[in-house]
Coordinates of C-alpha atoms in Angstrom, one line a residue:
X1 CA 117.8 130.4 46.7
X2 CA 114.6 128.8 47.1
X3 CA 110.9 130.1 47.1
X4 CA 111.0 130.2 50.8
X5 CA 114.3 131.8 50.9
X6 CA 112.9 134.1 48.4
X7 CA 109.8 134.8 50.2
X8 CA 112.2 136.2 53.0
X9 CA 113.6 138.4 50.4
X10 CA 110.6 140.1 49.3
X11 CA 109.3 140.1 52.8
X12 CA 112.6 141.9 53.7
X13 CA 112.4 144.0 50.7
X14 CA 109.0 145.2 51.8
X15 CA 110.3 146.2 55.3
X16 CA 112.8 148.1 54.0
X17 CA 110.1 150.3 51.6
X18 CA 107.8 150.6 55.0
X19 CA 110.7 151.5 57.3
X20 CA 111.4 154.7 55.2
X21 CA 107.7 155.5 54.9
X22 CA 107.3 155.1 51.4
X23 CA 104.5 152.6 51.9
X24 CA 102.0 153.4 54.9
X25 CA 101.6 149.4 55.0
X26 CA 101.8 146.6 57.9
X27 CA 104.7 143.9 56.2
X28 CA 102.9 140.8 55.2
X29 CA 103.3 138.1 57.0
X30 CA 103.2 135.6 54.2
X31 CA 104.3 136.3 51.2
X32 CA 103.1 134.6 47.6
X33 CA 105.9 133.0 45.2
X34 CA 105.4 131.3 42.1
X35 CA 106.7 129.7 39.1
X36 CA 105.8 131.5 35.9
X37 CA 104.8 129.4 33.3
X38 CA 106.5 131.2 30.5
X39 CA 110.3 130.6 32.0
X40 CA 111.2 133.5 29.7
X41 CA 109.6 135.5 32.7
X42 CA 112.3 135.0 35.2
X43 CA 112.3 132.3 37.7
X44 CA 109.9 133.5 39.5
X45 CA 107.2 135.9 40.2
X46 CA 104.7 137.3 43.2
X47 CA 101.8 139.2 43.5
X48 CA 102.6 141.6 46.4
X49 CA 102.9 144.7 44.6
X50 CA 98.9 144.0 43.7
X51 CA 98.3 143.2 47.4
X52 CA 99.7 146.0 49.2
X53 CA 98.5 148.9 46.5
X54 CA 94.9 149.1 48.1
X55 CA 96.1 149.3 52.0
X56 CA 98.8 151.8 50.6
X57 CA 96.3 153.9 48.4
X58 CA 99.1 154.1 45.7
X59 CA 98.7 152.2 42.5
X60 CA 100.1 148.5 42.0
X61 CA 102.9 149.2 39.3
X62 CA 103.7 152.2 41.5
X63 CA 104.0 150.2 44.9
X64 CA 105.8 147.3 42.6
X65 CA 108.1 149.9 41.3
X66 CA 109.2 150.5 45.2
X67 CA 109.7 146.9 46.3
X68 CA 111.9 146.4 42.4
X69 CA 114.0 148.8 43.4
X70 CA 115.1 147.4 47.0
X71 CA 115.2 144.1 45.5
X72 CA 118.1 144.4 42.6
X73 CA 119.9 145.5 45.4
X74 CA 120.5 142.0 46.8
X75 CA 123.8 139.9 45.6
X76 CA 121.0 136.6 44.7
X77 CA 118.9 138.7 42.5
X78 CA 119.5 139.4 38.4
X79 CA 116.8 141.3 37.5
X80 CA 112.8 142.4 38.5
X81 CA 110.6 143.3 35.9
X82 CA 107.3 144.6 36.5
X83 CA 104.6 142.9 34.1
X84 CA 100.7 143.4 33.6
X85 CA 98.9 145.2 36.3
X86 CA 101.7 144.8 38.7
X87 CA 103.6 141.3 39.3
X88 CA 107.0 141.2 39.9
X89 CA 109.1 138.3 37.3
X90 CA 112.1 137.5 39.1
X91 CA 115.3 135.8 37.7
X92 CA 117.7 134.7 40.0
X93 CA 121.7 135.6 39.8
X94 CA 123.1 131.9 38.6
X95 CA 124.9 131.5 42.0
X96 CA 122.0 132.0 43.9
X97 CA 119.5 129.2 42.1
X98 CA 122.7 127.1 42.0
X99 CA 122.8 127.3 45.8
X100 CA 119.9 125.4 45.9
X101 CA 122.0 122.2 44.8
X102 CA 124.4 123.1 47.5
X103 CA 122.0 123.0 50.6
X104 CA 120.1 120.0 49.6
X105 CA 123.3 118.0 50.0
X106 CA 124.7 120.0 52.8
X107 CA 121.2 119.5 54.9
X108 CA 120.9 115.8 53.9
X109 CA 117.6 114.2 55.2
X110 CA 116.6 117.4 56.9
X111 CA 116.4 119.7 52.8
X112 CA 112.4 120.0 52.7
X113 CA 111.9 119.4 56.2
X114 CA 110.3 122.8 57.4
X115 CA 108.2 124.1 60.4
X116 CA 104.9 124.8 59.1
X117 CA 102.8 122.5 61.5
X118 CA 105.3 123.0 64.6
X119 CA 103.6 123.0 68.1
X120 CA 100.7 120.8 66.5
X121 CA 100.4 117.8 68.6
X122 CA 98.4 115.2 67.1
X123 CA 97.1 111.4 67.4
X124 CA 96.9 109.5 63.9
X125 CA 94.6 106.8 64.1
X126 CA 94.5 104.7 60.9
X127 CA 94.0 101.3 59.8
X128 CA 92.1 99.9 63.1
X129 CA 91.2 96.7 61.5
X130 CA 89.2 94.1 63.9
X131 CA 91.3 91.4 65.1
X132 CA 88.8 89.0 63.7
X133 CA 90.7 88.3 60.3
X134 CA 93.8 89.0 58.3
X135 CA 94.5 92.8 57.1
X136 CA 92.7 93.1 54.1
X137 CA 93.2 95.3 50.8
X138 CA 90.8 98.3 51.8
X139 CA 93.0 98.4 55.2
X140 CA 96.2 98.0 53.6
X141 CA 95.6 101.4 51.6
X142 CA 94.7 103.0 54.9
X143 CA 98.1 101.0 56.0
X144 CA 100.5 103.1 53.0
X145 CA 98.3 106.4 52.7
X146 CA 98.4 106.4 57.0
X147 CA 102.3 105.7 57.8
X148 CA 103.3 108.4 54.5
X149 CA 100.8 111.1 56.0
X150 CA 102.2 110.2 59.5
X151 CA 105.8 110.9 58.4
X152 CA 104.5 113.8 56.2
X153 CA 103.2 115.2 59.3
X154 CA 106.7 114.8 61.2
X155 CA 108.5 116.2 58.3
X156 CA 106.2 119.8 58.3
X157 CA 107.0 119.9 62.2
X158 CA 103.7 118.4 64.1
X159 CA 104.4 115.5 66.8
X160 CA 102.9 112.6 65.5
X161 CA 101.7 109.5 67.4
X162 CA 100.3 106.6 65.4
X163 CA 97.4 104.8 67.0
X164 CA 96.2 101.6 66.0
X165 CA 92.5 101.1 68.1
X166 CA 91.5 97.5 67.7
X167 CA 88.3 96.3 68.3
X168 CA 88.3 93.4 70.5
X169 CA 85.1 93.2 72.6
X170 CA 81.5 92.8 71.5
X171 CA 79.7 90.8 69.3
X172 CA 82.2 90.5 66.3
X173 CA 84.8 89.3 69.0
X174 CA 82.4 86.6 70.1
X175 CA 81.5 85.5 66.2
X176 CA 85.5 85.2 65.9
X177 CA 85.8 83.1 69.3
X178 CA 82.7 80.6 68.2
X179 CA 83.9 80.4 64.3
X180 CA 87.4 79.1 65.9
X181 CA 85.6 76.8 68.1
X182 CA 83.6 75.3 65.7
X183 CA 86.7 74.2 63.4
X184 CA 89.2 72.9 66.4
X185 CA 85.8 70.8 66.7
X186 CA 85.3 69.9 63.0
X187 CA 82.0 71.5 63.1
X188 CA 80.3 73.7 60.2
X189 CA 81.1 77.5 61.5
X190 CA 78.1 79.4 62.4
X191 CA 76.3 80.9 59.5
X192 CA 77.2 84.4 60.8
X193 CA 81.1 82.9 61.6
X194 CA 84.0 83.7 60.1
X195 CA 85.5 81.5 56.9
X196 CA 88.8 81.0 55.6
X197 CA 91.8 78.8 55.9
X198 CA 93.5 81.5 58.4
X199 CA 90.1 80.4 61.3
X200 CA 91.6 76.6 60.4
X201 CA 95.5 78.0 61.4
X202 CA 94.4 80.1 64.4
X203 CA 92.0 77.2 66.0
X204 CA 95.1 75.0 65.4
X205 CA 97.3 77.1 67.3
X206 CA 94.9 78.0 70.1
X207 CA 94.9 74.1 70.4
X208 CA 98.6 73.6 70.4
X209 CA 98.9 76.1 73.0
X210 CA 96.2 74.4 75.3
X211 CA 95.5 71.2 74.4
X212 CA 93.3 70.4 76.7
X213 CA 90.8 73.7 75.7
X214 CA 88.0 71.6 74.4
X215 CA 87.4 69.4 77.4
X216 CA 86.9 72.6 78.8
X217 CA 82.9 73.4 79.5
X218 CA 81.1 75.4 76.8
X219 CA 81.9 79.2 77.9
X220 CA 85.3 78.4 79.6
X221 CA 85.8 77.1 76.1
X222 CA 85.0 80.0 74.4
X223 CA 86.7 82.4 76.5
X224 CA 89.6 81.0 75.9
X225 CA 89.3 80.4 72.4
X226 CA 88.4 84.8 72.6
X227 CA 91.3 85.7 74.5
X228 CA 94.2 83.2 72.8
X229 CA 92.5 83.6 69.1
X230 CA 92.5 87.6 69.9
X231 CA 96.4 87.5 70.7
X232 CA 97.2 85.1 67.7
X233 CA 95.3 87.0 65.1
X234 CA 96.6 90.3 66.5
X235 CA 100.1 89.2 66.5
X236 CA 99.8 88.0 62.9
X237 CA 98.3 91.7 61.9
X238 CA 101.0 93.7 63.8
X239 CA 103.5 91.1 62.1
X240 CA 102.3 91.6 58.6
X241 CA 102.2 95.6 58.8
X242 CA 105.9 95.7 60.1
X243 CA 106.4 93.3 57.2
X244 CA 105.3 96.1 55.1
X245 CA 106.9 99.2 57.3
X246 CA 104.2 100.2 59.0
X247 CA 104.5 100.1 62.9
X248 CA 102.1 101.9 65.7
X249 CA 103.3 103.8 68.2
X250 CA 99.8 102.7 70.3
X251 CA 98.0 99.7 70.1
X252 CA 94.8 100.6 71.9
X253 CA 92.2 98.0 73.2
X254 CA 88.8 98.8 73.3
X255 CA 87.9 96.5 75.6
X256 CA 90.5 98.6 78.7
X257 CA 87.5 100.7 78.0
X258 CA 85.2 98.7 79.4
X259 CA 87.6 97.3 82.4
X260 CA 88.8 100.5 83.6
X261 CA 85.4 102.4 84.0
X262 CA 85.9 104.9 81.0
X263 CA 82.7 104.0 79.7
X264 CA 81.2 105.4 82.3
X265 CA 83.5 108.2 83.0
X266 CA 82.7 109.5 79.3
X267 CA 79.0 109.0 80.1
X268 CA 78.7 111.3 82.9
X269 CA 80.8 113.8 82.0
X270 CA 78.5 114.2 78.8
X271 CA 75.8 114.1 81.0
X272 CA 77.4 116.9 83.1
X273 CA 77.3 118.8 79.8
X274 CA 74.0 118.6 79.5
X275 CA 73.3 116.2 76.5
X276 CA 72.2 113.0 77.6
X277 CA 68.8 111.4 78.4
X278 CA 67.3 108.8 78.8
X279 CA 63.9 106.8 76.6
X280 CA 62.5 103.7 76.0
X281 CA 64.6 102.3 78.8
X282 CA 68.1 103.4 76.9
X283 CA 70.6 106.2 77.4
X284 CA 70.9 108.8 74.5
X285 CA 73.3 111.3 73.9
X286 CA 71.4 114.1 71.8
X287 CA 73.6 114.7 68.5
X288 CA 70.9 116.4 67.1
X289 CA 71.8 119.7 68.9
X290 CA 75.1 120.3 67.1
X291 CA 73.8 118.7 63.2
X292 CA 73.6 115.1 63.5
X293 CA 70.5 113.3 61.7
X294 CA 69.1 111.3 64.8
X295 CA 70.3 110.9 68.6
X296 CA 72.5 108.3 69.1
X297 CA 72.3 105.4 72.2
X298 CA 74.3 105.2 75.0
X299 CA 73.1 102.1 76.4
X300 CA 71.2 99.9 75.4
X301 CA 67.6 99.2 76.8
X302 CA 69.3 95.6 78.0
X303 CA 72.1 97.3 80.0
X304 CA 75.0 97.1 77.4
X305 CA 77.1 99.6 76.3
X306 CA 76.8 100.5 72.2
X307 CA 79.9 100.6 70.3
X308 CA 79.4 104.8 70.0
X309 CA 79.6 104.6 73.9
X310 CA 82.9 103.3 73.5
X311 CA 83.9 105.9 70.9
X312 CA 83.0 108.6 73.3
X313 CA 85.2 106.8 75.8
X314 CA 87.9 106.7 73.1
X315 CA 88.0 110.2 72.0
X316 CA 87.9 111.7 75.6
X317 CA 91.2 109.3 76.2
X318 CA 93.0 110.6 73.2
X319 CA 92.2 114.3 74.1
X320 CA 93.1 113.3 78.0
X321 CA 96.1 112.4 76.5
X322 CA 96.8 116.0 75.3
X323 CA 96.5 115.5 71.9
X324 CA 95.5 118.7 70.3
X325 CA 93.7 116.9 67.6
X326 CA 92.3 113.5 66.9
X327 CA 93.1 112.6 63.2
X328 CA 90.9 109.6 62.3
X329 CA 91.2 107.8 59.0
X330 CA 88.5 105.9 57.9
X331 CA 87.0 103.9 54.6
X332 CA 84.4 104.7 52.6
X333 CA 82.0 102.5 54.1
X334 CA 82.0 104.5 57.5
X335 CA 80.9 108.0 56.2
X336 CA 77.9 107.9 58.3
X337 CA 80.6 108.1 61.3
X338 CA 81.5 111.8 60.5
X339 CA 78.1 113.6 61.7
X340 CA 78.1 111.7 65.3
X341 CA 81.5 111.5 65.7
X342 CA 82.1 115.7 64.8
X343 CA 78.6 115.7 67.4
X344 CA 80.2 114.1 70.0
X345 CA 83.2 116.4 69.9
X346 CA 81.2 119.5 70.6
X347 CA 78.8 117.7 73.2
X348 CA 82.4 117.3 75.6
X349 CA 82.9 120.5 74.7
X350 CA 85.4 120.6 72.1
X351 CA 86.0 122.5 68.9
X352 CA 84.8 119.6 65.9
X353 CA 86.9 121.9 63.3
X354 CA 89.8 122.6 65.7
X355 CA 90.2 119.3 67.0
X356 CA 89.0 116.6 65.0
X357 CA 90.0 115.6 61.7
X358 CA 88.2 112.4 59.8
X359 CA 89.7 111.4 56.3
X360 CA 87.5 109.1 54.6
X361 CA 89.2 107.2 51.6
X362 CA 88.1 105.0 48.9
X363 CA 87.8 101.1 48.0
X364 CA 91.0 99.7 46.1
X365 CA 90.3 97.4 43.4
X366 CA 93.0 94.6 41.9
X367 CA 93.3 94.2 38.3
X368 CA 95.4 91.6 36.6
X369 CA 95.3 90.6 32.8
X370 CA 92.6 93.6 32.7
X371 CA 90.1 90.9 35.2
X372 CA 89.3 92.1 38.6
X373 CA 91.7 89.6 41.0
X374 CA 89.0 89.2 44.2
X375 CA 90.0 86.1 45.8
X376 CA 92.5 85.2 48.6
X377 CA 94.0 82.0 49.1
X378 CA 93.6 82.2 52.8
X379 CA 90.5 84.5 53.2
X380 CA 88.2 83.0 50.9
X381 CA 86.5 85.9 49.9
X382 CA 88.3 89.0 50.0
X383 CA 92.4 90.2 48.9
X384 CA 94.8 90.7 51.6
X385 CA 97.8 92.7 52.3
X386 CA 100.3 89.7 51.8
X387 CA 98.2 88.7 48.7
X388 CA 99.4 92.1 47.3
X389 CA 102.7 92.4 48.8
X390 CA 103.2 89.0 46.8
X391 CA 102.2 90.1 43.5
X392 CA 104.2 93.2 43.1
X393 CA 106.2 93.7 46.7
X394 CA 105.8 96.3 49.4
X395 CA 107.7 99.0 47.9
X396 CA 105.6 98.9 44.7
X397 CA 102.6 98.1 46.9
X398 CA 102.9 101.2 49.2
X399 CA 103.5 103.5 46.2
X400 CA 100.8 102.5 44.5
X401 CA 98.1 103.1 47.5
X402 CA 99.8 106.5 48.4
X403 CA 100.0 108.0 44.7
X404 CA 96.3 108.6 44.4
X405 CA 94.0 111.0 46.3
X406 CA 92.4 109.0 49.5
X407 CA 88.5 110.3 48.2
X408 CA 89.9 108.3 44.5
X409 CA 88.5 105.0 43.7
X410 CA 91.9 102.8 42.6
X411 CA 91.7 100.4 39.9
X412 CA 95.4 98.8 40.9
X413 CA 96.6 96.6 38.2
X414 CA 99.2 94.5 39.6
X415 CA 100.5 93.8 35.7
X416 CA 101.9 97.5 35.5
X417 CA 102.9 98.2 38.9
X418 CA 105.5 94.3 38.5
X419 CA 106.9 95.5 35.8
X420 CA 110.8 97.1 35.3
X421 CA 110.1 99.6 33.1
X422 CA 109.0 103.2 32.6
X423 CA 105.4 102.9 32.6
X424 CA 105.8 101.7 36.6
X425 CA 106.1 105.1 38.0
X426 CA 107.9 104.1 41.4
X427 CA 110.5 101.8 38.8
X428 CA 111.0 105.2 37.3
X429 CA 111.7 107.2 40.3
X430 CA 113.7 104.6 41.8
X431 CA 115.5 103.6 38.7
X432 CA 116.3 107.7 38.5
X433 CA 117.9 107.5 41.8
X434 CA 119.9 103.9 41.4
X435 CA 120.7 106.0 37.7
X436 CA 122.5 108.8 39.7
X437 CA 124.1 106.7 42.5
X438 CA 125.8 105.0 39.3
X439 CA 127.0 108.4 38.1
X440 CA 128.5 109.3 41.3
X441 CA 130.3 106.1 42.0
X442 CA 131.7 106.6 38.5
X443 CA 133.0 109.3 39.6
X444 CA 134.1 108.1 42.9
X445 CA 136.2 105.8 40.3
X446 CA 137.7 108.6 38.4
X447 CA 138.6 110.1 41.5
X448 CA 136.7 113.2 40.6
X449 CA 135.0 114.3 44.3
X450 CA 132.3 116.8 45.3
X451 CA 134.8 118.9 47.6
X452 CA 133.7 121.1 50.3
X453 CA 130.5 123.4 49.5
X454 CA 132.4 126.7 49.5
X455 CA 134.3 125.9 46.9
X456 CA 132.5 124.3 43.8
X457 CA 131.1 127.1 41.7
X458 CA 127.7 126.7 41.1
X459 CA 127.8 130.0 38.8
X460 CA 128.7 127.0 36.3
X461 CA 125.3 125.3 36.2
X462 CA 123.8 128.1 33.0
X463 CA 122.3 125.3 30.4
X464 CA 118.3 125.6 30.5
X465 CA 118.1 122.2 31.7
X466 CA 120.1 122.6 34.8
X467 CA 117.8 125.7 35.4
X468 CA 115.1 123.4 35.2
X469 CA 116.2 120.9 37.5
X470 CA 117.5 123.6 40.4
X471 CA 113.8 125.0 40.1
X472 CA 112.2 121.9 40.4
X473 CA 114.6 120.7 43.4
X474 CA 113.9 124.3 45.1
X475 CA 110.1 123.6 45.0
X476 CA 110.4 120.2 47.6
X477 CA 109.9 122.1 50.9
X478 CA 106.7 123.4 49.4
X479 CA 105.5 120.2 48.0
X480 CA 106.0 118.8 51.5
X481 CA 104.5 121.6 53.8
X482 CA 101.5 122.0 51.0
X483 CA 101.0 118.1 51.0
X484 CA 100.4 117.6 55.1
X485 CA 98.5 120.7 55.2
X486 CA 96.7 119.3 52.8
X487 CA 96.8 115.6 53.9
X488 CA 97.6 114.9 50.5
X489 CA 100.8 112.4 50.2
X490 CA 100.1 111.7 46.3
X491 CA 101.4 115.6 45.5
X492 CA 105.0 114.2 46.9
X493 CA 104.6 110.9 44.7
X494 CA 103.3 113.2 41.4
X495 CA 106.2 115.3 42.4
X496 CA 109.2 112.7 42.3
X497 CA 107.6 111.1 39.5
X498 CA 108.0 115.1 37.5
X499 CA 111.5 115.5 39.3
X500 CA 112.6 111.9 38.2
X501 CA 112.0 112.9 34.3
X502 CA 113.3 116.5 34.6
X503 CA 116.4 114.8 35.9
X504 CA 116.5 112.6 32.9
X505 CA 116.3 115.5 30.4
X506 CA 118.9 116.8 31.9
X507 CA 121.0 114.0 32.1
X508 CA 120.5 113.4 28.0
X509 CA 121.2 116.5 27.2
X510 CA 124.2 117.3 30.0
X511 CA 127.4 115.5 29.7
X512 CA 128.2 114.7 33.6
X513 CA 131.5 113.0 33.6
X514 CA 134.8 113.5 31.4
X515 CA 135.1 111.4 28.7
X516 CA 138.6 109.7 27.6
X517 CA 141.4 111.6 28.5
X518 CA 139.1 114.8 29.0
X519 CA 140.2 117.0 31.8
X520 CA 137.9 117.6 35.3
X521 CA 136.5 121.0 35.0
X522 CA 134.3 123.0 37.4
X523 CA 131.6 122.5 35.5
X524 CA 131.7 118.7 36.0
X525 CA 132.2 118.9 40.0
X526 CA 129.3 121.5 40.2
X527 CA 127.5 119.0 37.6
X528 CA 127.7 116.2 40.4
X529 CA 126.4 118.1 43.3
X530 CA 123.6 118.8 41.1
X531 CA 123.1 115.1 40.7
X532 CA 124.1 114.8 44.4
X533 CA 121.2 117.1 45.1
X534 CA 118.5 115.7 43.0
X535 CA 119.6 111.6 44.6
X536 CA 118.9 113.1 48.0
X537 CA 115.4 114.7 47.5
X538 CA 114.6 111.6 45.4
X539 CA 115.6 109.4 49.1
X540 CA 113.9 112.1 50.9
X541 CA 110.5 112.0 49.3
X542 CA 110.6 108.4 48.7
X543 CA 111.1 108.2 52.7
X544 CA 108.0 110.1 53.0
X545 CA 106.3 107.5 51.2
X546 CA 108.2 104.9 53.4
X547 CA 109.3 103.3 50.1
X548 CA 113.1 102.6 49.8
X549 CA 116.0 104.6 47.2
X550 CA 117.8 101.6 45.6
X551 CA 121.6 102.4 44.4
X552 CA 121.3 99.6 41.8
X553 CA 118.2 98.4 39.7

């Protein structure tokens, strides 16, 4: 039984109190389970008793005394002691916390998938790096932390579409188009260019592709140098996230924006709202009225459209689309962003709180030999997502990013996170995984096999460690719903690295397979769907992550 199968107990227990009027309560809808921290207080424990005793004017040991009784009744329950002022400490009968084992096999890659975000229809926009250069080290967290929450997401219920908005119109775009021009000339690129040996490939390939481009007159020149560098450099980014596992459902363009008249469309209908006007020869929209710190331009006094205008444009697409809300996952470096952008939600008439969501998350920085590692051999100046890939590979690499809290600082050194040993914590979850997959094809071997669920006797599974690991392997479909409600992928990392060394006390200190000429006994089959159990939320929490469950290290 888990704590959400439990939940339904007490919730059930509670009707049953109610329905014969011995509690002049309305049933809860949720219902609060935990994990003592003394285990010599059951398995579990809840505070209902204290919740319902004001409503029911009775006192809490009294109302707990009720909802004790109706719950001894049921076949998965051992005992319900009342404690303190009121909790209920639950133990579970050994069957019923054995059971747990059994449906984490039986429901495969769906065991801690739950229904907690169902009906929530959401666009995921993360990473959104300018197509102007390489994916660098700050996007390559957003990259990990962005496909995990993405699949996080999925796993809790929501439909999730990944959106990957790249920026390629404006002034960057123009820099990018002029810097490749400038080396397929052998000219100096401008002082407010790009650098790096990856301008040098791209001007190289726009040149292969047309060789003819620099005969061309100046702004032919450089308009195909824009458009053919744009689809070069884009096509290497979408490469190397795929490389590392990441791949967008949308790839939106900012500049369809201007082509298709959305611009404008956005502009009016704000207008129609009521919140733009126009001064000093520009077109505002007035943010002030719902918190920002200044209004924030439209149009430019010279005729041209900001780059906010094109985020109003954006937003108003996604929520055209029928999103429900936009999720928008941004660095550090962009938390002046929030107050316009939550402003422009409620000036198209939207709920900010209902229906936009902005994570901001924290620079990453490389450490090797205890010296910060800064420079990239194709960038020049700044780490890249192959550059870290390379040093400790994309399973380690995505682990790392999604282990810490997005609003963390990261100090990553690559020293720890190469290394095949227990202080790398995705070597030791994986290696705990790859550990049991060994045990069960030894077994396979012995011809020893897990049968069919109804008959091995998880009644077997009494030592304190087995307890421990049922418990902990019971608690996955909380970690997952709490971590997306949260948006916090790092609780299921903490959590398989804690599962990952419960299951190798227990496997120290619980002889799994016969030894010699030692007979099979139940005990050793229920023994293996335990392991069974604990391989398959190690795969599906390590899926979360997008990060793979090797069966040999």
């Amino acid at each position: 039984m888990t704590p959400e199968q439990l939940q339904d107990v007490v919730r059930t227990a509670v009707g049953a109190v109610v329905e014969r009027g011995a509690l002049p309560v309305d049933v809860p809808a949720d219902v609060v389970i935990e994990r003592p921290r003394n285990p010599e207080h059951g398995d579990y424990a809840t505070n209902i008793a204290l919740r319902l005793a004001k409503p029911a004017g009775r006192p809490p040991r009294d109302v707990a005394a009720l909802v004790a009784e109706e719950l001894r009744a049921h076949a998965g329950i051992a005992t319900v002691d009342i404690a303190g002022p009121g909790f209920l400490n639950i133990t579970l009968a050994q069957g019923a916390l054995g059971k747990i084992a059994v449906d984490a096999v039986t429901s495969g890659e769906a065991y801690g998938r739950t229904d907690s975000l169902a009906g929530q229809k959401l666009n995921l926009e993360f990473v959104s790096a300018n197509p102007t250069g390489p994916v660098h080290i700050g996007g390559t967290r957003w990259a990990a932390v962005g496909d995990a929450l993405g699949r996080l997401l999925e796993a809790s219920g929501a439909s999730v579409t990944r959106e990957y908005y790249f920026n390629d119109a404006g002034s960057q775009i123009d820099r990018f188009a002029l810097s490749l021009m400038a080396s397929a000339s052998g000219r100096p690129v401008p002082e407010d260019g790009y650098a790096g040996d990856y301008i040098n490939e791209i001007a190289a390939q726009v040149v292969a592709a047309e060789p003819g481009v620099l005969e061309l007159p100046e702004a032919e020149q450089q308009e195909r140098f824009r458009v053919l560098g744009v689809d070069l450099m884009f096509a290497e980014i979408k490469r190397t996230l795929a490389d590392f596992g990441v791949v967008f459902d949308v790839y939106f363009s900012e500049r369809t924006l201007h082509e298709t008249g959305a611009l404008q469309k956005a502009i009016t209908r704000l207008r129609e709202n009521g919140h733009v006007y126009e001064a000093d020869g520009a077109v505002w929209l007035r943010t002030t009225d719902f918190g920002d710190d200044k209004d924030r331009p439209l149009i430019k006094s010279d005729g041209a459209p900001t780059y906010f205008a094109a985020d109003c444009a954006y937003y108003l697409d996604k929520r055209d689309r029928g999103f429900d809300k936009v999720v928008i996952m941004l660095g550090a470096d962009h938390a002046g962003y929030v107050g316009r952008y939550k402003a422009l939600s409620a000036a198209v008439g939207d709920d900010p709180e209902a229906n936009l969501e902005i994570l901001l998350g924290q620079l990453v920085n490389l450490v090797r030999d205890g010296q910060p590692v800064r420079m990239s051999k194709r960038a020049g100046t700044v780490v890249l997502l192959e550059d870290l890939v390379e040093a400790v590979g994309a399973d380690a690499a995505r682990y790392a990013l999604a282990r810490a809290s997005v609003d963390q600082t990261i100090d990553l050194d690559l020293d720890l996170w190469s290394r095949q040993t227990n202080d790398n914590p995705v070597f030791t979850v994986q290696y705990a995984h790859a550990r049991i997959s060994s045990v069960l094809r030894n077994a396979a071997d012995l011809g020893i096999a897990l049968g069919e669920a109804d008959d091995v006797d998880v009644a077997q599974l009494t030592h304190e460690r087995e307890n421990t690991l049922l418990r902990a392997l019971g608690e996955f479909p909380r970690v997952i719903t709490a971590a997306a409600e949260l948006r916090a992928p790092h609780r299921v990392a903490r959590y398989l690295e804690e599962l990952a060394g419960t299951y190798h006390r227990f496997y120290d200190s619980c002889r799994v397979l016969p030894r010699g000429d030692e007979e099979t006994t139940p005990l050793t089959v229920s023994r293996l769907w335990l392991c069974a159990a604990t391989a398959q939320v190690l795969r599906n929490g390590l899926a979360v992550l997008g990060v793979s469950a090797p069966e040999r290290m």
